[in-house]
Structures are given as C-alpha cells and as structure tokens.
CSV table of C-alpha atoms and ligand atoms in Angstrom, one decimal:
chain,number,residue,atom,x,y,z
A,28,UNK,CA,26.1,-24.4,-44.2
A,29,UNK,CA,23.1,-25.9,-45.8
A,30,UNK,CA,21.7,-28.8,-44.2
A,31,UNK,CA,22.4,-31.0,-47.1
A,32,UNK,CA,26.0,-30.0,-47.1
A,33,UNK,CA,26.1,-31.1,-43.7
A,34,UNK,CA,25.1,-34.8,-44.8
A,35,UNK,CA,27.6,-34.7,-47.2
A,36,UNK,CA,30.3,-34.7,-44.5
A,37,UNK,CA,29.1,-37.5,-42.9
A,38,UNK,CA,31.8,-39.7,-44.7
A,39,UNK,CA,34.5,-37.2,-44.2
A,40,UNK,CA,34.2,-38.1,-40.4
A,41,UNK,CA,34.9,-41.0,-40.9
A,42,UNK,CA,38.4,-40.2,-41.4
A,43,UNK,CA,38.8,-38.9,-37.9
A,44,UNK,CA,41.7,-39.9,-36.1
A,45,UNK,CA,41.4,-38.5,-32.6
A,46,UNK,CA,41.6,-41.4,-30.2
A,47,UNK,CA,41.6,-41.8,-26.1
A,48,UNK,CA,43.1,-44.3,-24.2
A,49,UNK,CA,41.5,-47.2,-23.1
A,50,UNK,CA,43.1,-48.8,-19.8
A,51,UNK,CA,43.7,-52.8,-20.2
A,52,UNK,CA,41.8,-53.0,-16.5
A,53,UNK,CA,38.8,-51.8,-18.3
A,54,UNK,CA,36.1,-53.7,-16.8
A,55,UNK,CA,33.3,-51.8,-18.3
A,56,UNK,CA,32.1,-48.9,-20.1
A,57,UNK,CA,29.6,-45.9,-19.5
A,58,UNK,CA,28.3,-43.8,-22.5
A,59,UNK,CA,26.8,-40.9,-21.1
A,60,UNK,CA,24.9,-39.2,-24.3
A,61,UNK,CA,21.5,-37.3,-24.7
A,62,UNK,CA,19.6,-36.6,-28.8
A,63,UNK,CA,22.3,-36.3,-31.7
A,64,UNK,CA,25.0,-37.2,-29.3
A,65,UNK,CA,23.2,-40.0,-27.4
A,66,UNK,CA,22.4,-41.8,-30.3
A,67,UNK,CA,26.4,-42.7,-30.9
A,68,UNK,CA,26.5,-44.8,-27.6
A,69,UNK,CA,23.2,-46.6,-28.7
A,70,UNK,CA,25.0,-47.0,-32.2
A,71,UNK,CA,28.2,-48.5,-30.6
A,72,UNK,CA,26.8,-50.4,-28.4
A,73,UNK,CA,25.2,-52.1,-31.0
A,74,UNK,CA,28.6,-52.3,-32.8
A,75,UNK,CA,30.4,-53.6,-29.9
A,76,UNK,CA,30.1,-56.0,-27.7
A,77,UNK,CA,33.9,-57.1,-26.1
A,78,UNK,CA,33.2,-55.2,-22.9
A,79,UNK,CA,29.8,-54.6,-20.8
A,80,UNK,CA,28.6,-51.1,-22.4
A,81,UNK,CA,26.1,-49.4,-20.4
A,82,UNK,CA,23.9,-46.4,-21.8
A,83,UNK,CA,22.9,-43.1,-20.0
A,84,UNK,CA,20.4,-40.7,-21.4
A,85,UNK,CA,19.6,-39.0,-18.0
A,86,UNK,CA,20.9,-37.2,-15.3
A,87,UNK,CA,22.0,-40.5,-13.7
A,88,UNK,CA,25.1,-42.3,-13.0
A,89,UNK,CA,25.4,-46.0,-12.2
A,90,UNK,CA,26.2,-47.3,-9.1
A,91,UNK,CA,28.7,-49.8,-10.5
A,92,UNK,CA,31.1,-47.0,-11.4
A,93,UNK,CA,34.5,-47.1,-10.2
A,94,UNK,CA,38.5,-46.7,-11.1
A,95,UNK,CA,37.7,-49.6,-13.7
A,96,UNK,CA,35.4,-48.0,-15.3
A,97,UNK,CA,35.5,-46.1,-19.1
A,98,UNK,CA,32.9,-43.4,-18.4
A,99,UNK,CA,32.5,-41.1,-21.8
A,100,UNK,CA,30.2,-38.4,-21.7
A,101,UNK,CA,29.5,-37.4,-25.7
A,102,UNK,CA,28.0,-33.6,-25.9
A,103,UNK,CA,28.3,-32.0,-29.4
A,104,UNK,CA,28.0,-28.5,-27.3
A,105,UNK,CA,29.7,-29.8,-24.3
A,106,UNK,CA,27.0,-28.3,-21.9
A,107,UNK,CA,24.3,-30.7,-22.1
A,108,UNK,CA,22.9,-30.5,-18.2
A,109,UNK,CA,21.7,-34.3,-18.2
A,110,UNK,CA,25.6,-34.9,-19.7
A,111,UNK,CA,27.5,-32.5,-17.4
A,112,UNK,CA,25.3,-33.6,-14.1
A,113,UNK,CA,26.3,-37.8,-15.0
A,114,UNK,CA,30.1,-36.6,-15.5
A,115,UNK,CA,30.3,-35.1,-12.6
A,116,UNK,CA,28.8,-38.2,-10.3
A,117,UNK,CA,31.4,-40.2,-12.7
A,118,UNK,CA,34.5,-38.4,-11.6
A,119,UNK,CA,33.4,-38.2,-8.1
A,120,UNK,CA,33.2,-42.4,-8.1
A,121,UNK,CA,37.1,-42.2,-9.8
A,122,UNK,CA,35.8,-43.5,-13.1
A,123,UNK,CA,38.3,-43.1,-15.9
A,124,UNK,CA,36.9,-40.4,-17.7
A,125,UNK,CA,36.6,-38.9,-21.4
A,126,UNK,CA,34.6,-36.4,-23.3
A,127,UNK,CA,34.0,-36.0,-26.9
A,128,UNK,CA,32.6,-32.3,-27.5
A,129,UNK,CA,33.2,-29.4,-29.2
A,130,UNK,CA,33.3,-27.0,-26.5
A,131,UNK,CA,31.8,-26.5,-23.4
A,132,UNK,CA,31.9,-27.5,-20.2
A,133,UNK,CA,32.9,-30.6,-20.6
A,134,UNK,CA,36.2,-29.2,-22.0
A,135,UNK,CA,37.6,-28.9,-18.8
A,136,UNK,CA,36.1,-31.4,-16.6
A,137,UNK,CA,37.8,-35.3,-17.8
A,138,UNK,CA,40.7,-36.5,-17.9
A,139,UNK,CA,41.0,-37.2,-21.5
A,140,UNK,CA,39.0,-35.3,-24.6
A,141,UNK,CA,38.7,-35.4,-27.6
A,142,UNK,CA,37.8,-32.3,-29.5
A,143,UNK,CA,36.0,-32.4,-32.8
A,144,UNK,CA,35.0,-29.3,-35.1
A,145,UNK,CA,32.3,-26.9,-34.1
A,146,UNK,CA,29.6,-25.2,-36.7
A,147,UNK,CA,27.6,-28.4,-36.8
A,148,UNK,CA,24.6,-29.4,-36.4
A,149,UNK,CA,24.5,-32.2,-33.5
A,150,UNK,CA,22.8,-35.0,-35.1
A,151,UNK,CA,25.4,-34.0,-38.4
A,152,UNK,CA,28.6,-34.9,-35.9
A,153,UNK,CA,27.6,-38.5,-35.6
A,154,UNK,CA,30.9,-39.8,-37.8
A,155,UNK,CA,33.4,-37.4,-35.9
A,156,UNK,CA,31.9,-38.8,-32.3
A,157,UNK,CA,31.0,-42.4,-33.4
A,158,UNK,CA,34.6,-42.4,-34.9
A,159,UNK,CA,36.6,-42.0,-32.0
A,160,UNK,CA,34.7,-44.6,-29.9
A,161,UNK,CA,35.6,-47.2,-32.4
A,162,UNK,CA,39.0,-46.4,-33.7
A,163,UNK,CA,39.8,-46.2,-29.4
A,164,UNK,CA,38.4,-49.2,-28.6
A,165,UNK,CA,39.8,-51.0,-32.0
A,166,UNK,CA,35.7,-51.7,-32.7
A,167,UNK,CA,36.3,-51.8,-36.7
A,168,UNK,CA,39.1,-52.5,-39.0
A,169,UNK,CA,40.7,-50.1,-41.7
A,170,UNK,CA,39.2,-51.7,-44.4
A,171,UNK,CA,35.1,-51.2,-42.9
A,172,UNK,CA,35.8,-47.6,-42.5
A,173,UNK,CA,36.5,-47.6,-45.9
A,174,UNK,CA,33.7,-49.3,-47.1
A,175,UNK,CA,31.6,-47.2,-45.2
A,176,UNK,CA,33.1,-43.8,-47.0
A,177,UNK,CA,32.1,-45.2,-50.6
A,178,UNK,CA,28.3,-46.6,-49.3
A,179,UNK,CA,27.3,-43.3,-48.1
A,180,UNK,CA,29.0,-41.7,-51.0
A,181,UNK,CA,26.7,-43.6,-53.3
A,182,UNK,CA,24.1,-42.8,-51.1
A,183,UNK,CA,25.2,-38.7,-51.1
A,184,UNK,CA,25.6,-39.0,-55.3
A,185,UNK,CA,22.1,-41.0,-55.7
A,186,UNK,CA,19.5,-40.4,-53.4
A,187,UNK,CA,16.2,-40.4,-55.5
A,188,UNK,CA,14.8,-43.6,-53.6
A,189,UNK,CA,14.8,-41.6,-50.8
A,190,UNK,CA,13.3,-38.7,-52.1
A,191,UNK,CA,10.1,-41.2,-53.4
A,192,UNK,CA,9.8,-42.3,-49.8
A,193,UNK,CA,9.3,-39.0,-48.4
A,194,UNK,CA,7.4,-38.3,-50.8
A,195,UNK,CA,4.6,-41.4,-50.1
A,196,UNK,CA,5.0,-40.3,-46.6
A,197,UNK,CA,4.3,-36.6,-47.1
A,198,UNK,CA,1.5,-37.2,-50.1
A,199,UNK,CA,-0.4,-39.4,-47.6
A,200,UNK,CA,0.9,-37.5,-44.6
A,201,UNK,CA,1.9,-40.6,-42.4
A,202,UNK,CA,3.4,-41.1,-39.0
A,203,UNK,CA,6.2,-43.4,-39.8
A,204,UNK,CA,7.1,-46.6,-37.8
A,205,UNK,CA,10.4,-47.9,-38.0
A,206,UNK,CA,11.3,-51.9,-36.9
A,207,UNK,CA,15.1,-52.2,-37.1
A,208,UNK,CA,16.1,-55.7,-37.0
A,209,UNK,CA,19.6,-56.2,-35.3
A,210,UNK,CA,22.0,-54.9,-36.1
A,211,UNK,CA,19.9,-51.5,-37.4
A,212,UNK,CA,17.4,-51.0,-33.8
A,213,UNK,CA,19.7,-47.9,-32.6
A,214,UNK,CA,19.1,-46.9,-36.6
A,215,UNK,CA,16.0,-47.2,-36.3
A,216,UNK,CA,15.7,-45.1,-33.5
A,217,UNK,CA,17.9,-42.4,-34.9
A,218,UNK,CA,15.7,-42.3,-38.0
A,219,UNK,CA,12.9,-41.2,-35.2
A,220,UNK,CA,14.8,-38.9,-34.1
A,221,UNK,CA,15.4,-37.3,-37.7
A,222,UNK,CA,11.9,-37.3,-38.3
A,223,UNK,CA,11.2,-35.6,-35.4
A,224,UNK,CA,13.9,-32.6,-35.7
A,225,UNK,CA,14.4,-32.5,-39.1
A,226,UNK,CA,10.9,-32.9,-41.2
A,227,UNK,CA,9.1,-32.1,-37.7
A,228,UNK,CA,7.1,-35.0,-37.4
A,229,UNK,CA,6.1,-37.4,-34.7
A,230,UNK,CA,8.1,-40.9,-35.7
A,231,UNK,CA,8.2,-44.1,-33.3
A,232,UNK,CA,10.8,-46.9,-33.9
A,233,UNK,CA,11.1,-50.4,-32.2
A,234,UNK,CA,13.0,-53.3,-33.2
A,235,UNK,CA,12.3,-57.1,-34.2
A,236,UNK,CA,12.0,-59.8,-32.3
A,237,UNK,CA,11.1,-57.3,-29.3
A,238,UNK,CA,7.9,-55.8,-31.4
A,239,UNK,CA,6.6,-59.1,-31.7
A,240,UNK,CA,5.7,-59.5,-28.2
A,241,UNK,CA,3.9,-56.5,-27.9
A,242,UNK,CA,3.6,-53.3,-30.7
A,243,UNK,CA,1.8,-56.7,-32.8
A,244,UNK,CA,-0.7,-56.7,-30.5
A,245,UNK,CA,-1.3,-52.8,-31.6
A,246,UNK,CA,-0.7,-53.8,-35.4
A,247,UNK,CA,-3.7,-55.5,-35.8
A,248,UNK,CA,-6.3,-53.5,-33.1
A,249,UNK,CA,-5.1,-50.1,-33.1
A,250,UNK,CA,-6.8,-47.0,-34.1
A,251,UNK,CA,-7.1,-45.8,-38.2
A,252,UNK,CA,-3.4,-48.1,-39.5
A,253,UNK,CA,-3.7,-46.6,-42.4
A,254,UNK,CA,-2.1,-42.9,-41.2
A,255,UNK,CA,1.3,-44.5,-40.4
A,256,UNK,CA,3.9,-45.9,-42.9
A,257,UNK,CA,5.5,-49.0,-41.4
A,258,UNK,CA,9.1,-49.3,-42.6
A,259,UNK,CA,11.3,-52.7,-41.5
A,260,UNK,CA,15.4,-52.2,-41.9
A,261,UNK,CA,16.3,-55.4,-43.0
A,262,UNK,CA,19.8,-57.1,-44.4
A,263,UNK,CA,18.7,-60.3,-45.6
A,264,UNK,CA,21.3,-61.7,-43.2
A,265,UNK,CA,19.5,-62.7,-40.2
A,266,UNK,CA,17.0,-64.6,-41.7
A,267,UNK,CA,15.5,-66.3,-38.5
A,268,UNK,CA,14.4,-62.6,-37.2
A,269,UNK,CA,13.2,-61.3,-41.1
A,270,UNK,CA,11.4,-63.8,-41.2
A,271,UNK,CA,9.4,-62.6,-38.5
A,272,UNK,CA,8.4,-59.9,-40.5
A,273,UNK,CA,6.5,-61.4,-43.2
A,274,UNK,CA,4.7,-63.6,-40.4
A,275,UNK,CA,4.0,-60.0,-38.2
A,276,UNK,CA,2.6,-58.7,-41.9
A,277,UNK,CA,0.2,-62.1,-42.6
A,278,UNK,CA,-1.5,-62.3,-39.3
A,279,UNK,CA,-2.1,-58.3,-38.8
A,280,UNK,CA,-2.7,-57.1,-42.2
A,281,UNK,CA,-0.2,-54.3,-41.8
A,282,UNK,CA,2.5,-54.1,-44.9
A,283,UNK,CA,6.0,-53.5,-44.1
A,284,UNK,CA,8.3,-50.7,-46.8
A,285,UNK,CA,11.5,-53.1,-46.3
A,286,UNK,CA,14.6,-50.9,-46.6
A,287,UNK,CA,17.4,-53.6,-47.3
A,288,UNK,CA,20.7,-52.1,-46.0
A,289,UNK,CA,23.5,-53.7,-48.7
A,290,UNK,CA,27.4,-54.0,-47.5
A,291,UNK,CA,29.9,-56.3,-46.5
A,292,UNK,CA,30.8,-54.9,-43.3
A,293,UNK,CA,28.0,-54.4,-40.1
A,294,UNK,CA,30.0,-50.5,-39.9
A,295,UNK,CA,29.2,-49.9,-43.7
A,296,UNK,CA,25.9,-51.2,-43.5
A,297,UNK,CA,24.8,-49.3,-39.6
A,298,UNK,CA,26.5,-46.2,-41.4
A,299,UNK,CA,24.7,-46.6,-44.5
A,300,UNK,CA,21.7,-47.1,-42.8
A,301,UNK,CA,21.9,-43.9,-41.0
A,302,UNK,CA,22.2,-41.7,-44.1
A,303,UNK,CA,19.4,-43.4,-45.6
A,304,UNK,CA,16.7,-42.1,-42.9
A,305,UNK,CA,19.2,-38.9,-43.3
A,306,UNK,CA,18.0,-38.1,-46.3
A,307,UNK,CA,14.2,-39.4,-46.1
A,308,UNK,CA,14.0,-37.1,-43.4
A,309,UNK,CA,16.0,-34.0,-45.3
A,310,UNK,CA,13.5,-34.7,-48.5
A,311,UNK,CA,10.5,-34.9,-46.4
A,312,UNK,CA,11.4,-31.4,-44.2
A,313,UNK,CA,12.0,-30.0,-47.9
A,314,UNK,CA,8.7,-31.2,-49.4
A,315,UNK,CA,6.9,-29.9,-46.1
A,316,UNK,CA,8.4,-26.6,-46.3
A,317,UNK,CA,10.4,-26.9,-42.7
A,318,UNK,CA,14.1,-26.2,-42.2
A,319,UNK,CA,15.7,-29.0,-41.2
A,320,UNK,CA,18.2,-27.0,-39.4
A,321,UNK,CA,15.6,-25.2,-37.1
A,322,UNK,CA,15.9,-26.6,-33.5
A,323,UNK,CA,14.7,-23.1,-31.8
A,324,UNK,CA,11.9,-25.3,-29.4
A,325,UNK,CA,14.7,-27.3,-28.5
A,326,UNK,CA,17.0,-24.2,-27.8
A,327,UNK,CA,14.4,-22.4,-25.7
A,328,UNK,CA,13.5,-25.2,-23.5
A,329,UNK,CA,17.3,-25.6,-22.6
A,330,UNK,CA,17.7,-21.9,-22.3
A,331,UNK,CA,14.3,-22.0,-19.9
A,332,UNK,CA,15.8,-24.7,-17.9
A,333,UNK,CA,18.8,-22.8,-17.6
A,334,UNK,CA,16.8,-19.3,-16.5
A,335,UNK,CA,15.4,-21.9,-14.0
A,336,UNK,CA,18.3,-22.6,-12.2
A,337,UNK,CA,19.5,-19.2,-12.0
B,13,LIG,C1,20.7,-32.9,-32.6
B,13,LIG,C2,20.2,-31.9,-31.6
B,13,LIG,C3,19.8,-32.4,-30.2
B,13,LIG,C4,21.1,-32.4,-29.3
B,13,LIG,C5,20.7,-32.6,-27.9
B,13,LIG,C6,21.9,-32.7,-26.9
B,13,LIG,O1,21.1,-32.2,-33.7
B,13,LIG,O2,20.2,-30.7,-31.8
B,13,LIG,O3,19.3,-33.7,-30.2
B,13,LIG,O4,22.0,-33.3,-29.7
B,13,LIG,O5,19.9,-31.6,-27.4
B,13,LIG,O6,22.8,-31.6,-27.1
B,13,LIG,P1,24.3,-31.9,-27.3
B,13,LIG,O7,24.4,-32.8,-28.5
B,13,LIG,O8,24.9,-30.6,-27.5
B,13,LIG,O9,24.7,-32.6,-26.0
C-alpha cells in the first residue's frame, strides 16, 4: 500500500468498535506506548482527564501499580522490548491489564486485547489504537467521532495548503519547530515524529505556556534562526495562552506559521490536527525524494538489540 493510501484510512479507524472493559474500581491508568504507538497515550491523555493517566515510554513500570490499576501496553507489532518488559512488571504487580496490537507478544500475555488489522504502517494505526481507548473509557460521544471522519476527509480531498508548507520548508530546507498550544502539544509532538520518519528530518516540538519559560530564551539568542520554520497550532479558543504567541514573536523577532485547527469538537480538531502534519510531512518526504514508508534504521537497530540479547 502506498503511503498516501495509508493516510486515507485514518478516518476509517475511526469506526472501530473493539472495546475492553474498564473495572468501576479503576483508580488509575498506565499507557505503556513507545513511537507510532506511544504517541496514542500522549494523544489521550490529552483528551482525557476523568482518571489519573500516567505515560510510559520506557522499560519502566510505576511503583503505584496495583489490582486498581488500568495498565495498557499499545504495540502496533506487539513485540516492542520497552512495551513487553513494562507489561510484564505490570502483571507481576496484578494490574488489570490490556493490549492493543496486531500481533506479537503481547497477544498472549494480558488479560484483555484488542486486536486491530496488520499491514500497516505504525504511526498509520493511530485511529484503530486511539479508538479503542476512547470508545472504552466513553472519552468522546458518537457525534465527535463523526465530525472527526468528515474533517480529515476534507483534509484527505484537499490538501494543497499542506503541500505549500512543505514546500517553504523543503525550498529553504528548514528544521521545523512546532509549539502546540493545549489541547494540540501531543500533536505537536507527533508532527516531530512524522518529520523525523517520514520526510527524514530532524523536527523538535514543545508546547505553549511551557516554551515561554525557557525555548524563548533560545528564540531570541540562538544560533543562525533563520534555518528553522517555527510553526504554532493554534484554535483561536484559548485566547489567554495564543496570546502568548504574538508577545513570544514581538520580543524575539522570530515569526510563528500559525496552523489554526477548525472544529467543533476537541476529538475533531486533535484528529484533524494530526493529519495536517500527516500530510506536510508526506509532501515534504515526496518533494525530498524519501519514502515515507522506509523505517529500515529503525528495523536494524531493533533487530541489533535483539542479536544482543541472544
Ligand atoms: C511508527 C514506527 C515506530 C514504531 C515504534 C514502536 O510507524 O514505525 O515509531 O511505532 O518503533 O513499535 P511498535 O509500534 O510496533 O510498538
């Protein structure tokens, strides 16, 4: 499958009924995640806040894990080590665990899973693992699900903004900075980590108000600001942190790209925000002459790890 094929299922996922069980003596939850899976706890965390959610992109396990505990390990291969090794420590502490994979090792090892389709890129399956964490845990109505399938259709039918981004990017070949202001910093991030694996750049994302108490510093002092390409998510809903921005841009002489993320609903606007940076990131690996498929330094590092341990 082409990699553009693969963005156009994004919104399919969406549809994705698979669910888990959440016990009512829930006290809090573990989302144990690393790349194009990891990024789906950091996206529902910033979705969801009715129980404690805690993040793991390590090896580690908290020491607050227990029988009350939701632990979720999210592997799109299901053999992730970091992944595998916290689910593990997990289900030794009793935790009440779940996987969301496609295959693996983590098939076997929960007590719940939830199995989504195979043949995918990671970082493509963020609808068919984002989904289940929010339909389980009631996160989003019907009706925001809904209006997040037509935004990132519009977004799949028209994406020629996009395309000019990348393009001022790759004419002046910039390092892009992305600011997310809540609720777009785990967007931000994830548009980092597109640039990174699919044009194969070096990207680095932050988020306001945090930024302003240091990266501003770095705004107005650092080395040659003209080689990066400062891009702000915005909404034009949370006015006392955007406003921030134009302040951040008047006393460091640094000019913010604003993306403004339309929608009614935060899920249609985080989702439609995701497939933006998507497709920047798919133009710019096109205009650069990369595959935005390739992953092979990736795969040899984890098959190098694996020789390791052997
Ligand atoms: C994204 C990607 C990587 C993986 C990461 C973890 O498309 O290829 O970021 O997501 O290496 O692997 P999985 O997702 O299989 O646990």
């Amino acid at each position: 499958m082409d990699f553009v094929d693969e963005l156009r299922l994004l919104k399919d996922q969406l549809a994705f009924e698979h669910k888990f069980s959440v016990p009512k003596e829930t006290k809090n939850v573990v989302i144990a995640g690393m790349g194009g899976s990891g990024i789906v706890g950091k996206i529902f965390a910033e979705l969801y806040s009715a129980l404690p959610v805690y993040l793991v992109d390590d090896y580690s396990t908290p020491g607050f894990v227990n029988k009350n505990t939701m632990y979720i390990a999210i592997s799109y291969s299901g053999n992730t080590e970091e992944t595998v090794t916290s689910l593990a420590a997990a289900m030794k502490k009793g935790a009440n665990t779940v996987a969301i994979t496609s295959g693996g090792k983590l098939l076997d090892m929960p007590h719940q899973r939830v199995v989504i389709p195979k043949g995918l890129q990671p970082r493509s399956a963020l609808g068919y693992m984002l989904t289940p964490l929010l339909k389980s845990f009631n996160a989003a109505p019907r009706h925001e699900f809904q209006e997040a399938y037509a935004a990132l259709a519009r977004i799949d039918a028209n994406h020629s903004e996009e395309e000019r981004i990348a393009r001022e990017i790759h004419e002046g070949e910039k390092i892009p900075v992305i600011y997310g202001v809540p609720p777009y910093k785990a967007v931000a991030y994830r548009w980092k980590t597109q640039f990174n694996e699919n044009s194969k750049i070096l990207a680095y994302s932050g988020s306001f108000p945090e930024i302003n108490h240091n990266d501003t510093m770095a705004l107005k002092g650092t080395y040659r600001k003209g080689e990066f390409y400062f891009i702000a998510l915005v909404d034009g809903r949370n006015m006392a942190v955007e406003r921030r921005i134009g302040i951040t841009e008047a006393i460091t002489d640094i000019k913010f790209r604003r993306i403004k993320i339309e929608g009614q609903s935060a899920l249609a606007r985080v989702m439609a925000a995701v497939h933006i940076g998507d497709y920047i990131t798919y133009h710019l690996a096109r205009m650069r002459g990369k595959d935005p498929l390739d992953v092979s330094v990736i795969e040899e590092l984890k098959e190098r790890l694996q020789a390791a341990r052997e």
